Coordinates of C-alpha atoms and ligand atoms in Angstrom, one line a residue:
M1 CA -31.1 0.9 23.6
N2 CA -27.2 0.5 21.4
P3 CA -28.2 -0.3 17.9
F4 CA -26.0 -2.9 17.8
S5 CA -28.7 -4.6 20.6
T6 CA -31.8 -3.3 18.5
L7 CA -30.1 -5.4 15.5
G8 CA -30.6 -8.3 17.4
I9 CA -26.6 -8.7 18.5
R10 CA -26.2 -10.1 22.0
H11 CA -24.8 -7.7 25.5
D12 CA -21.2 -9.1 25.6
I13 CA -20.3 -8.7 22.1
V14 CA -21.5 -5.2 21.6
N15 CA -19.7 -4.3 24.3
A16 CA -16.8 -6.1 23.0
I17 CA -17.1 -3.7 19.9
A18 CA -18.1 -0.6 21.7
E19 CA -14.7 -0.6 23.5
L20 CA -13.5 -1.1 19.9
G21 CA -15.2 2.5 18.9
F22 CA -18.9 1.2 16.7
E23 CA -20.9 3.1 18.3
N24 CA -23.4 3.2 16.0
P25 CA -24.0 0.7 12.8
T26 CA -22.7 1.3 9.0
P27 CA -25.0 1.0 6.1
I28 CA -24.0 -2.6 5.3
Q29 CA -24.3 -4.0 9.2
E30 CA -27.7 -2.1 9.6
Q31 CA -29.5 -3.9 6.5
S32 CA -27.3 -7.5 6.5
I33 CA -26.7 -7.8 9.9
P34 CA -31.1 -8.6 10.3
V35 CA -30.7 -10.7 7.7
L36 CA -28.3 -12.8 8.1
L37 CA -28.8 -13.3 11.4
S38 CA -32.1 -15.0 10.1
G39 CA -29.5 -17.2 8.9
S40 CA -32.2 -19.0 6.4
N41 CA -30.4 -16.5 3.3
D42 CA -27.6 -17.3 1.0
F43 CA -26.4 -13.2 0.8
V44 CA -24.6 -10.8 -2.1
G45 CA -23.4 -7.6 -0.7
L46 CA -21.8 -5.1 -3.3
A47 CA -19.6 -2.7 -0.8
Q48 CA -16.6 -1.8 -0.8
T49 CA -13.3 -2.6 2.0
G50 CA -13.5 0.1 4.4
T51 CA -17.3 -0.2 4.5
G52 CA -17.7 -2.7 7.9
K53 CA -18.5 -5.8 6.1
T54 CA -16.3 -7.7 8.2
A55 CA -17.9 -7.4 10.9
A56 CA -21.5 -7.1 9.0
F57 CA -20.9 -11.2 8.5
G58 CA -18.6 -11.9 11.4
L59 CA -21.2 -10.6 14.7
P60 CA -23.7 -12.7 12.8
L61 CA -21.9 -15.1 12.4
L62 CA -20.7 -15.1 16.3
E63 CA -24.0 -15.5 16.8
L64 CA -25.4 -18.4 15.4
L65 CA -22.8 -20.4 15.7
D66 CA -22.5 -23.7 18.3
F67 CA -19.6 -22.3 20.8
E68 CA -19.7 -25.3 22.3
E69 CA -19.6 -27.8 19.9
N70 CA -15.6 -28.4 18.8
Y71 CA -16.1 -28.6 14.4
P72 CA -15.8 -26.5 11.7
Q73 CA -18.9 -24.3 11.1
A74 CA -18.0 -21.5 8.9
L75 CA -15.3 -20.7 7.0
I76 CA -14.7 -17.6 5.6
L77 CA -12.6 -17.1 2.1
C78 CA -10.7 -14.4 1.9
P79 CA -7.7 -13.3 -1.5
T80 CA -4.7 -12.0 0.8
R81 CA -2.4 -13.1 3.5
E82 CA -3.3 -9.6 5.2
L83 CA -7.3 -9.3 5.5
C84 CA -7.2 -13.1 6.8
L85 CA -5.1 -11.8 9.4
Q86 CA -6.7 -8.9 9.3
I87 CA -10.5 -10.8 9.0
T88 CA -9.5 -13.4 12.3
S89 CA -8.1 -10.1 14.7
D90 CA -11.4 -8.6 14.0
I91 CA -13.6 -11.8 14.8
K92 CA -11.4 -12.5 17.5
N93 CA -11.8 -9.1 19.0
Y94 CA -15.7 -9.0 18.8
A95 CA -15.9 -12.1 20.9
K96 CA -13.3 -11.4 23.1
N97 CA -16.0 -11.7 26.1
M98 CA -17.1 -15.0 24.7
D99 CA -15.9 -18.0 26.3
N100 CA -14.3 -20.3 24.2
V101 CA -14.3 -18.8 20.2
N102 CA -11.8 -20.7 18.2
V103 CA -11.4 -18.8 15.2
V104 CA -7.3 -20.3 13.6
A105 CA -5.8 -18.6 10.5
V106 CA -4.9 -20.5 7.1
Y107 CA -3.0 -18.8 4.2
G108 CA 0.2 -19.4 2.3
G109 CA 4.3 -18.6 3.6
A110 CA 3.7 -19.3 7.3
N111 CA 4.8 -22.8 8.8
I112 CA 1.5 -24.9 8.1
S113 CA 2.2 -26.9 11.3
D114 CA 0.9 -24.4 13.4
Q115 CA -1.9 -23.9 11.7
L116 CA -2.4 -27.5 11.4
R117 CA -1.5 -27.7 15.2
Q118 CA -5.1 -24.9 15.5
I119 CA -7.2 -26.9 14.1
K120 CA -6.1 -30.3 14.9
R121 CA -7.4 -28.7 18.7
G122 CA -10.5 -27.6 17.6
V123 CA -11.9 -24.5 15.7
Q124 CA -15.5 -23.0 14.5
I125 CA -14.4 -20.1 12.5
V126 CA -11.6 -21.2 9.6
V127 CA -10.2 -17.9 7.8
A128 CA -8.5 -18.4 5.1
T129 CA -6.8 -17.9 1.9
P130 CA -7.6 -20.2 -1.4
G131 CA -4.2 -21.6 -1.9
R132 CA -3.7 -23.3 1.8
M133 CA -7.0 -23.9 2.5
L134 CA -6.8 -26.5 -0.7
D135 CA -3.5 -27.8 0.7
I136 CA -5.4 -28.4 4.4
I137 CA -7.9 -29.9 2.2
N138 CA -5.6 -32.1 0.2
R139 CA -4.0 -33.0 3.3
K140 CA -7.1 -34.7 4.6
A141 CA -6.4 -32.2 7.7
I142 CA -9.8 -31.0 7.9
D143 CA -13.5 -31.6 7.6
F144 CA -15.9 -29.5 6.0
T145 CA -18.6 -31.9 6.3
K146 CA -21.0 -29.4 9.2
V147 CA -20.4 -25.7 7.7
Q148 CA -22.8 -24.2 8.3
Y149 CA -22.2 -21.0 6.8
V150 CA -19.8 -20.2 3.8
V151 CA -18.5 -16.2 3.6
L152 CA -16.5 -15.2 -0.4
D153 CA -15.2 -12.2 1.1
E154 CA -13.7 -9.8 -1.6
A155 CA -15.0 -12.1 -4.2
D156 CA -13.6 -10.0 -6.9
E157 CA -9.8 -10.1 -6.3
M158 CA -10.4 -13.6 -5.9
L159 CA -11.6 -14.3 -9.2
N160 CA -8.9 -11.5 -10.1
M161 CA -6.3 -13.5 -8.3
G162 CA -6.7 -16.2 -10.5
F163 CA -8.7 -18.8 -7.4
Q164 CA -11.4 -19.6 -9.1
E165 CA -10.3 -23.5 -9.5
D166 CA -9.1 -23.5 -5.9
I167 CA -12.5 -22.2 -4.9
D168 CA -14.9 -24.2 -6.5
S169 CA -12.6 -27.4 -5.1
I170 CA -12.9 -25.7 -1.8
L171 CA -16.5 -25.5 -1.9
S172 CA -16.9 -29.0 -3.0
T173 CA -16.0 -30.4 0.3
T174 CA -18.9 -27.7 1.8
P175 CA -22.1 -29.4 2.7
D176 CA -25.0 -29.0 -0.1
D177 CA -27.7 -26.8 2.3
K178 CA -25.0 -24.6 3.8
K179 CA -25.2 -21.2 3.4
T180 CA -22.9 -18.8 1.5
W181 CA -22.3 -15.2 1.5
L182 CA -20.8 -12.8 -0.6
F183 CA -19.6 -9.7 -0.8
S184 CA -17.4 -7.8 -3.4
A185 CA -17.2 -4.9 -3.9
T186 CA -16.9 -4.9 -7.8
M187 CA -19.3 -7.0 -9.7
P188 CA -17.5 -8.6 -12.9
T189 CA -19.2 -11.1 -14.6
E190 CA -16.9 -13.9 -13.5
V191 CA -18.7 -13.0 -9.7
R192 CA -22.0 -13.3 -11.1
R193 CA -21.7 -16.1 -12.1
I194 CA -19.8 -17.5 -9.1
A195 CA -23.8 -16.4 -6.9
K196 CA -25.6 -17.6 -9.2
K197 CA -23.5 -21.0 -9.1
Y198 CA -23.2 -21.5 -5.8
M199 CA -26.5 -19.7 -4.4
T200 CA -30.5 -20.5 -4.6
D201 CA -32.2 -16.8 -4.4
P202 CA -29.7 -14.4 -2.6
F203 CA -30.5 -11.8 -0.4
E204 CA -28.8 -8.7 -2.4
L205 CA -27.6 -5.5 -1.3
T206 CA -26.4 -3.2 -2.4
M207 CA -24.2 -0.5 -1.1
G208 CA -24.3 2.7 -3.3
T209 CA -24.4 2.8 -6.8
K210 CA -23.1 -0.9 -8.7
N211 CA -19.5 -0.8 -9.3
T212 CA -19.1 2.3 -7.7
G213 CA -16.5 4.1 -5.5
N214 CA -16.8 4.8 -2.4
V215 CA -18.8 8.8 -2.1
N216 CA -16.9 10.3 0.4
I217 CA -13.4 10.3 -2.1
E218 CA -12.3 13.1 -3.9
H219 CA -11.2 11.9 -7.6
E220 CA -8.2 14.4 -9.2
Y221 CA -6.0 14.3 -12.0
Y222 CA -2.5 16.2 -12.5
I223 CA -1.5 16.0 -16.2
V224 CA 2.3 16.3 -16.4
K225 CA 5.1 16.0 -19.5
A226 CA 6.9 11.8 -18.3
R227 CA 9.7 13.4 -17.0
D228 CA 8.5 15.6 -14.5
K229 CA 6.6 13.1 -13.2
Y230 CA 8.5 12.2 -10.6
A231 CA 8.9 16.4 -9.7
A232 CA 5.4 16.6 -9.7
F233 CA 5.3 13.5 -7.2
K234 CA 7.1 14.7 -5.1
R235 CA 5.3 18.7 -5.6
I236 CA 2.1 16.8 -4.5
V237 CA 3.7 15.2 -1.7
D238 CA 4.9 19.0 -0.5
F239 CA 2.1 20.0 -0.9
N240 CA 0.7 18.3 1.8
P241 CA 2.5 18.2 4.7
E242 CA 0.2 15.5 7.0
I243 CA 0.2 13.2 4.3
F244 CA -0.2 9.6 5.3
G245 CA -1.0 7.6 1.5
I246 CA -0.4 5.1 -0.6
V247 CA 1.3 5.0 -4.0
F248 CA 0.9 2.7 -6.4
C249 CA 3.5 1.9 -9.0
R250 CA 2.9 -0.3 -12.0
T251 CA 5.5 -2.7 -12.1
K252 CA 7.8 -3.9 -9.4
I253 CA 10.6 -2.4 -10.4
E254 CA 9.2 0.9 -10.3
T255 CA 7.6 0.5 -7.2
Q256 CA 11.5 -0.3 -6.0
E257 CA 12.3 2.6 -7.4
I258 CA 10.3 5.2 -6.8
A259 CA 10.6 4.1 -3.7
E260 CA 14.5 4.1 -3.2
S261 CA 14.3 7.4 -5.1
L262 CA 11.5 8.6 -2.6
M263 CA 14.2 7.6 0.3
K264 CA 17.6 9.1 -0.8
D265 CA 15.5 12.6 -1.1
G266 CA 14.9 12.4 2.3
Y267 CA 11.0 11.0 2.3
N268 CA 9.5 8.9 4.8
A269 CA 8.6 5.8 2.0
D270 CA 9.4 2.7 1.7
A271 CA 8.3 -0.3 -0.7
L272 CA 5.8 -3.3 -0.7
H273 CA 6.0 -5.4 -3.6
G274 CA 6.6 -9.3 -4.6
D275 CA 9.6 -9.3 -4.8
L276 CA 10.5 -8.9 -0.9
S277 CA 10.1 -11.8 1.4
Q278 CA 7.1 -12.1 3.3
Q279 CA 8.8 -11.1 6.5
Q280 CA 10.4 -8.4 4.8
R281 CA 6.7 -7.1 3.3
D282 CA 5.0 -7.3 7.6
K283 CA 8.1 -5.4 8.4
V284 CA 7.5 -2.2 5.9
M285 CA 3.5 -2.9 6.7
K286 CA 3.9 -2.6 10.6
R287 CA 5.8 0.5 10.1
Y288 CA 3.1 2.0 7.3
R289 CA 0.0 0.6 10.3
D290 CA 2.3 1.9 12.9
R291 CA 3.4 4.9 10.8
S292 CA 6.4 4.9 11.0
L293 CA 6.4 4.8 7.5
Q294 CA 4.6 8.2 5.7
L295 CA 4.3 7.2 2.1
L296 CA 3.7 3.6 0.8
I297 CA 4.6 2.7 -2.7
A298 CA 3.5 -0.6 -3.6
T299 CA 2.1 -2.8 -6.5
D300 CA -1.4 -3.5 -7.2
V301 CA -1.1 -7.0 -6.1
A302 CA 1.5 -6.5 -2.5
A303 CA -1.3 -4.1 -1.6
R304 CA -4.4 -5.9 -2.2
G305 CA -6.3 -6.3 1.2
I306 CA -4.3 -3.4 3.2
D307 CA -6.9 -2.0 5.4
V308 CA -5.5 0.8 7.2
N309 CA -7.9 3.1 8.3
D310 CA -6.7 7.2 7.8
V311 CA -5.3 7.1 4.8
T312 CA -5.3 10.8 3.6
H313 CA -4.0 10.4 0.1
V314 CA -4.1 7.1 -2.4
I315 CA -1.8 8.5 -5.9
N316 CA -1.5 6.3 -8.9
Y317 CA 1.9 7.1 -9.5
S318 CA 0.8 4.7 -12.7
L319 CA -3.0 4.2 -13.7
P320 CA -3.6 0.8 -13.3
D321 CA -4.6 -1.4 -17.0
E322 CA -7.8 -3.1 -15.7
I323 CA -10.3 -0.2 -14.6
E324 CA -11.0 -2.4 -11.5
N325 CA -7.8 -2.1 -10.4
Y326 CA -8.4 1.3 -9.7
T327 CA -11.5 0.9 -7.6
H328 CA -9.5 -1.2 -5.2
R329 CA -6.9 1.1 -5.0
S330 CA -9.4 4.6 -4.3
G331 CA -10.4 2.1 -1.9
R332 CA -7.6 2.3 0.5
T333 CA -8.7 5.6 1.8
G334 CA -12.2 7.4 2.1
R335 CA -12.5 4.0 5.0
A336 CA -15.0 4.0 8.3
G337 CA -16.9 7.3 7.1
K338 CA -13.8 9.4 6.5
T339 CA -13.1 11.2 3.5
G340 CA -10.5 10.7 1.2
I341 CA -8.1 11.7 -2.0
S342 CA -7.5 9.7 -4.8
I343 CA -5.0 11.4 -6.9
A344 CA -3.8 10.0 -10.9
I345 CA -0.6 11.6 -12.5
I346 CA -0.9 11.2 -15.5
N347 CA 0.7 12.4 -19.6
S348 CA -1.8 14.2 -22.1
K349 CA -2.4 10.6 -23.9
E350 CA -3.8 9.1 -20.5
L351 CA -6.7 11.6 -20.5
G352 CA -9.0 8.7 -22.3
K353 CA -8.2 6.0 -19.3
I354 CA -9.7 9.0 -16.9
R355 CA -12.7 9.5 -18.9
H356 CA -12.7 5.6 -19.0
I357 CA -12.6 5.6 -15.4
E358 CA -15.4 8.5 -14.8
R359 CA -17.9 6.1 -16.5
T360 CA -17.0 2.9 -14.5
I361 CA -17.2 4.8 -11.4
G362 CA -19.8 7.2 -11.9
K363 CA -18.3 10.0 -10.6
Q364 CA -15.6 12.8 -12.0
F365 CA -12.4 13.6 -11.8
T366 CA -11.0 17.4 -11.1
K367 CA -8.3 18.7 -12.8
A368 CA -6.0 19.9 -10.6
E369 CA -2.4 21.9 -11.1
I370 CA 1.0 20.6 -9.8
P371 CA 1.5 23.4 -6.9
S372 CA 3.8 25.9 -8.0
G373 CA 7.1 26.4 -5.8
F374 CA 5.8 29.4 -3.7
D375 CA 2.5 27.2 -2.6
V376 CA 4.4 24.2 -1.3
C377 CA 6.8 26.6 0.1
E378 CA 3.3 28.5 2.2
K379 CA 2.1 25.6 2.5
Q380 CA 4.5 24.4 4.6
L381 CA 5.8 27.2 6.4
F382 CA 2.3 27.3 7.8
A383 CA 2.3 23.6 8.8
L384 CA 5.2 24.1 10.7
I385 CA 3.7 27.5 12.2
H386 CA 0.8 25.2 13.4
K387 CA 3.7 22.4 14.9
V388 CA 5.3 25.0 16.5
H389 CA 2.6 26.5 17.5
N390 CA 1.3 23.4 18.9
V391 CA 3.8 21.7 19.9
E392 CA 3.8 19.7 23.3
V393 CA 6.7 22.1 25.5
N394 CA 8.2 20.0 28.5
E395 CA 8.4 22.1 31.0
A396 CA 11.0 20.4 33.3
Q397 CA 13.9 19.9 30.9
I398 CA 13.5 23.3 29.7
E399 CA 13.2 25.4 32.1
Q400 CA 16.7 25.2 33.1
Y401 CA 17.6 27.0 29.5
I402 CA 15.1 29.8 29.4
P403 CA 17.3 32.3 31.1
R404 CA 19.6 31.4 28.7
I405 CA 17.9 31.7 26.3
M406 CA 15.7 34.7 27.5
E407 CA 19.4 36.5 27.5
E408 CA 20.0 35.5 23.9
F409 CA 17.2 37.5 22.7
K410 CA 17.4 39.9 24.7
D411 CA 17.6 43.0 21.9
L412 CA 14.7 41.6 20.0
D413 CA 10.7 42.2 20.5
K414 CA 8.1 38.6 20.3
E415 CA 7.8 39.7 16.3
Q416 CA 11.0 39.5 15.3
I417 CA 12.0 36.5 17.3
I418 CA 8.8 35.2 15.4
K419 CA 10.4 36.2 12.2
R420 CA 13.5 34.7 13.0
F421 CA 12.4 30.8 13.9
A422 CA 9.4 30.8 10.8
S423 CA 12.2 32.3 8.5
L424 CA 15.0 29.4 9.8
E425 CA 12.6 27.2 7.5
F426 CA 11.3 29.3 5.1
N427 CA 14.9 30.5 3.7
S428 CA 15.1 27.1 3.1
F429 CA 11.6 26.3 1.3
L430 CA 12.8 28.8 -0.7
E431 CA 16.0 28.2 -1.6
Y432 CA 14.9 25.0 -2.7
Y433 CA 11.8 26.1 -4.5
S434 CA 12.9 30.1 -6.4
K435 CA 14.1 28.2 -9.2
A436 CA 11.3 25.8 -9.9
P437 CA 9.7 26.1 -12.5
D438 CA 5.7 25.3 -13.5
L439 CA 5.0 22.0 -13.7
N440 CA 1.5 21.8 -15.2
I441 CA 1.3 21.0 -19.1
S442 CA -2.2 21.8 -21.0
A443 CA -3.9 18.7 -22.5
D444 CA -3.5 19.9 -25.8
D445 CA 0.2 20.2 -25.2
R446 CA 1.4 18.6 -28.2
G447 CA 4.6 19.0 -27.7
F448 CA 5.0 16.7 -24.9
D449 CA 3.9 13.9 -27.3
R450 CA 6.3 14.7 -29.5
E451 CA 8.5 14.1 -27.0
R452 CA 7.3 11.1 -25.9
G453 CA 7.5 10.0 -29.2
E454 CA 10.8 10.6 -29.9
R455 CA 12.0 9.2 -26.6
S456 CA 13.7 5.5 -26.7
D457 CA 14.0 4.2 -23.3
R458 CA 16.6 1.2 -24.1
G459 CA 18.4 3.6 -26.6
S460 CA 19.5 5.8 -24.2
R461 CA 20.1 3.1 -21.0
G462 CA 21.4 0.1 -23.4
N463 CA 24.7 0.0 -25.4
A464 CA 24.1 -0.7 -28.4
G465 CA 24.5 -4.9 -29.0
Y466 CA 23.7 -5.6 -25.5
T467 CA 20.4 -6.4 -24.1
R468 CA 19.7 -4.8 -20.4
L469 CA 18.5 -8.0 -18.5
F470 CA 16.6 -8.0 -14.5
M471 CA 17.3 -10.1 -11.6
N472 CA 15.3 -10.5 -8.6
L473 CA 18.4 -10.5 -6.1
G474 CA 20.9 -7.2 -5.7
S475 CA 23.0 -5.6 -3.2
V476 CA 20.8 -6.3 -0.4
D477 CA 22.0 -10.4 -0.3
D478 CA 25.7 -8.9 -0.3
F479 CA 26.3 -9.4 -4.2
T480 CA 29.2 -6.7 -4.9
R481 CA 29.5 -6.4 -8.8
G482 CA 32.2 -9.3 -8.9
D483 CA 29.6 -11.4 -7.3
M484 CA 27.2 -10.7 -9.7
L485 CA 29.3 -11.4 -12.4
G486 CA 30.6 -14.8 -11.2
F487 CA 26.8 -15.9 -10.3
I488 CA 25.9 -15.0 -14.0
C489 CA 28.8 -16.6 -15.6
N490 CA 28.7 -19.7 -13.7
N491 CA 24.9 -19.9 -14.1
T492 CA 25.4 -19.0 -17.4
K493 CA 28.7 -20.9 -18.9
I494 CA 28.3 -17.4 -21.0
S495 CA 31.5 -15.9 -21.0
G496 CA 32.1 -12.5 -18.5
K497 CA 33.8 -10.4 -21.8
S498 CA 30.1 -11.1 -22.7
V499 CA 28.5 -9.3 -20.1
G500 CA 28.4 -5.2 -20.0
K501 CA 27.8 -3.2 -17.3
I502 CA 26.4 -4.8 -13.8
D503 CA 24.0 -2.0 -11.7
L504 CA 23.4 -3.5 -8.5
K505 CA 19.9 -1.9 -6.9
G506 CA 19.4 -2.6 -3.3
V507 CA 16.9 -5.6 -4.0
F508 CA 17.6 -6.3 -8.0
T509 CA 20.3 -6.0 -10.2
F510 CA 19.9 -5.0 -13.8
F511 CA 22.8 -5.9 -16.6
E512 CA 22.9 -6.0 -19.4
V513 CA 24.6 -9.0 -22.1
E514 CA 25.6 -9.3 -25.5
D515 CA 22.5 -10.1 -28.1
S516 CA 23.3 -13.1 -29.2
E517 CA 23.9 -14.7 -25.2
V518 CA 20.1 -13.4 -23.7
N519 CA 18.6 -17.1 -24.7
K520 CA 21.5 -18.6 -22.8
V521 CA 21.3 -16.5 -20.2
I522 CA 17.5 -16.6 -19.5
E523 CA 18.3 -20.5 -19.9
G524 CA 20.6 -20.7 -18.0
F525 CA 19.2 -19.2 -14.8
K526 CA 15.1 -21.2 -15.3
S527 CA 15.5 -23.3 -12.2
V528 CA 18.6 -21.0 -10.3
D529 CA 17.6 -20.8 -6.6
F530 CA 19.9 -18.4 -4.3
Q531 CA 18.6 -19.0 -0.3
G532 CA 15.9 -20.7 -1.2
R533 CA 14.9 -17.7 -3.6
S534 CA 14.1 -18.7 -7.4
V535 CA 16.3 -16.7 -9.4
R536 CA 14.5 -14.7 -12.1
I537 CA 15.5 -13.1 -15.3
E538 CA 12.9 -10.7 -17.0
M539 CA 14.2 -8.2 -20.3
A540 CA 14.3 -5.0 -18.1
G541 CA 14.0 -3.0 -21.5
D542 CA 10.2 -4.8 -21.3
R543 CA 9.7 -3.7 -18.2
D544 CA 10.7 0.1 -18.8
S545 CA 8.4 0.5 -21.4
D546 CA 6.0 -0.4 -19.3
R547 CA 6.7 2.2 -17.4
G548 CA 5.4 4.5 -19.8
G549 CA 8.2 6.1 -19.9
S550 CA 8.5 7.2 -16.0
G551 CA 11.4 6.3 -14.6
G552 CA 13.6 8.1 -17.2
G553 CA 11.3 10.7 -16.0
Y554 CA 13.0 10.8 -12.6
R555 CA 16.2 9.7 -13.5
G556 CA 16.1 12.8 -15.4
N557 CA 15.5 14.9 -12.8
S558 CA 18.0 13.9 -10.2
S559 CA 20.5 17.5 -11.0
R560 CA 16.9 18.6 -9.7
R561 CA 17.9 16.6 -6.7
E562 CA 21.1 18.0 -6.1
G563 CA 22.2 18.5 -2.4
G564 CA 20.0 16.1 -2.1
G565 CA 16.5 18.9 -2.4
Y566 CA 16.1 20.5 0.9
R567 CA 18.3 20.3 3.9
G568 CA 16.0 20.6 6.6
G569 CA 17.4 24.2 7.8
N570 CA 16.9 24.4 11.7
S571 CA 17.3 19.9 11.5
G572 CA 20.5 20.8 9.6
G573 CA 23.9 18.9 10.5
G574 CA 24.2 19.3 14.2
R575 CA 21.0 17.0 14.8
R576 CA 22.5 14.9 11.9
E577 CA 25.2 13.6 12.9
G578 CA 23.9 10.4 14.5
G579 CA 25.2 9.5 11.2
S580 CA 21.5 7.3 10.2
G581 CA 19.7 10.7 10.6
G582 CA 19.1 12.3 13.4
G583 CA 17.0 14.3 12.9
F584 CA 14.7 12.4 11.1
R585 CA 10.8 12.7 12.4
D586 CA 8.0 11.5 11.3
F587 CA 5.4 13.4 9.9
S588 CA 3.4 13.0 13.8
G589 CA 6.5 14.8 15.2
K590 CA 7.7 12.2 17.4
R591 CA 11.4 10.8 17.0
R592 CA 11.6 8.0 15.6
E593 CA 13.2 5.0 17.4
D594 CA 12.8 2.6 14.7
R595 CA 16.2 2.5 13.0
G596 CA 15.2 -0.7 10.9
G597 CA 14.6 1.0 7.8
G598 CA 11.9 -1.9 6.7
F599 CA 12.5 -3.6 3.2
S600 CA 16.1 -5.0 3.0
G601 CA 17.8 -1.6 1.9
G602 CA 17.5 -0.6 5.8
G603 CA 21.3 -2.1 7.0
R604 CA 21.9 -0.4 4.0
R605 CA 20.9 2.5 4.0
E606 CA 22.0 2.3 8.1
G607 CA 25.4 5.2 7.9
G608 CA 23.0 7.1 5.4
D609 CA 22.3 10.5 5.4
R610 CA 18.5 10.8 6.1
R611 CA 17.9 14.5 5.0
R612 CA 14.4 15.7 6.1
R613 CA 12.1 16.3 3.4
L614 CA 11.0 19.4 2.4
Ligands
AMP701 P1 -13.8 -3.0 7.4 O1 -14.8 -3.2 5.6 O2 -14.7 -4.1 7.7 O3 -12.9 -3.9 7.0 O4 -14.1 -2.1 7.8 C1 -13.5 -0.4 8.1 C2 -12.8 0.1 9.3 O5 -14.4 0.5 10.3 C3 -12.3 -0.9 10.7 O6 -10.9 0.0 11.0 C4 -12.9 -1.6 11.3 O7 -12.9 -1.3 12.7 C5 -14.2 -0.3 10.9 N1 -15.7 -0.3 11.9 C6 -16.5 -1.5 11.5 N2 -17.8 -1.2 11.8 C7 -17.9 0.3 11.9 C8 -18.0 0.5 13.3 N3 -20.2 0.3 13.8 N4 -18.1 1.6 14.2 C9 -16.9 2.7 14.2 N5 -15.7 1.9 12.7 C10 -16.7 1.0 12.2

């Protein structure tokens, strides 16, 4: 008998999930499904993302609700739009052999009328983010008086995001005798408090130890000098040719800058952060899910609820301020029983944070060494050899050229031919990495601290008497420097002479204004909209110092990137003649058709030279 049937799941659902590859229940499913199927308990499940918790509550709901009736019977609240869509689509998939199952996704940033229409048509399961749900409740467009089950998914995330009051208001519209099922990756006191407030004697299930990271995840840290951070990061990526990773930064600016630098250096990367429009974010996420992107550079907030399987590495380019966030970040890998690696690139001052995280997650980090240039070359060489060995040969197409190729090679034996093929890439790797320095630093290297202490971002970037400001509009919004100067002066009534350097970036701009005019600029832009988006001005200096020097670090490396790092030997010249990187391939070796470029900088880069990364 199918193990899901043994748990009490009906045939048509078992068949549907079998098609999704669910052969055996995950531990949380095994333990929670029988309890939830009874329909008589409140429930608290302490489980990481990626453990199969959607099915753990989704399958029992499909068993318990009455789908001959068309009113809301279950409400699932979750923190993000991405997770909301994911849960909705998962439940629809589980129910694909059932009749009249209506699930609606209710989330912000999308047309509300469509959602209202779907609700009006009749629905049994509502999956919602709290803000939009409350909006719909306030419009009296939904009736929750007959709701039997409320699921609070990723409760800790919802509280982190400040949804406590919204959740209170939403739950007050549901009946007292409903059952509440709460899932959370961590159990801070706030979550404990809502469990207490909304539940009576809940059945509690803890997968693993409280607040413990997933056992399938290895944790590593690398200690580097701040100025070497970007180079070290690239080397880690180069050492893992098959990486499919999420890279976490602390600020939107850092996220955007790292992504842009990586793209310039020919890496298959893009940014995900809150300054992108929903449409831009969707596009980036789609490319990541489809594996057209190898590295997703993200802020914590933007990456919440991202549910992509097979992420091999999570890289903490900057450690999070909140230790809890480390658990959320690392939980993006090691999903569905797979293994994953969570990496932190730190400076020696941050060792204390690593120890703190170790205590919190109950797991030790391994101190890893930044690979040497030689190690990277060797790794890349064998990745290439492996690829050559496994490449699918298109016999029909290649056949016609074989006689000429044989003719070319007739003076070479097999070993010589292999050496030549291998050298084609290897020579270029060696050339790029021939003088690569050792980027490791010992934890007690005091020179490092002195050096960091002496360096001042503000001093190295800004002119005396001027303050550097950040604005969330840039060249992708079709601004030239002249336009930007006009835009600033018109909105703030300051003179053009008070504006210093304007550094127009993709989706944002840094500009300098005389210190005495800073307040005018901040005030002037307070309620300015540009094409429906609020214009945001911030002190760049504050943000720069947030980055712990990382920005300075990678900029400082630009000389090392000269020549764009590695311009792939055999992928050079000829194959790039298409301009937009004719030779660019995604890491699975398929030619990438998608030239859209994901985030809105794509168009701008279209004509650019997409180098193969090393
Ligand atoms: P979740 O924690 O619900 O986000 O699930 C994480 C991933 O595991 C999703 O991609 C699910 O499709 C997958 N999954 C959930 N349950 C099972 C199962 N019993 N067998 C195989 N994969 C599963």
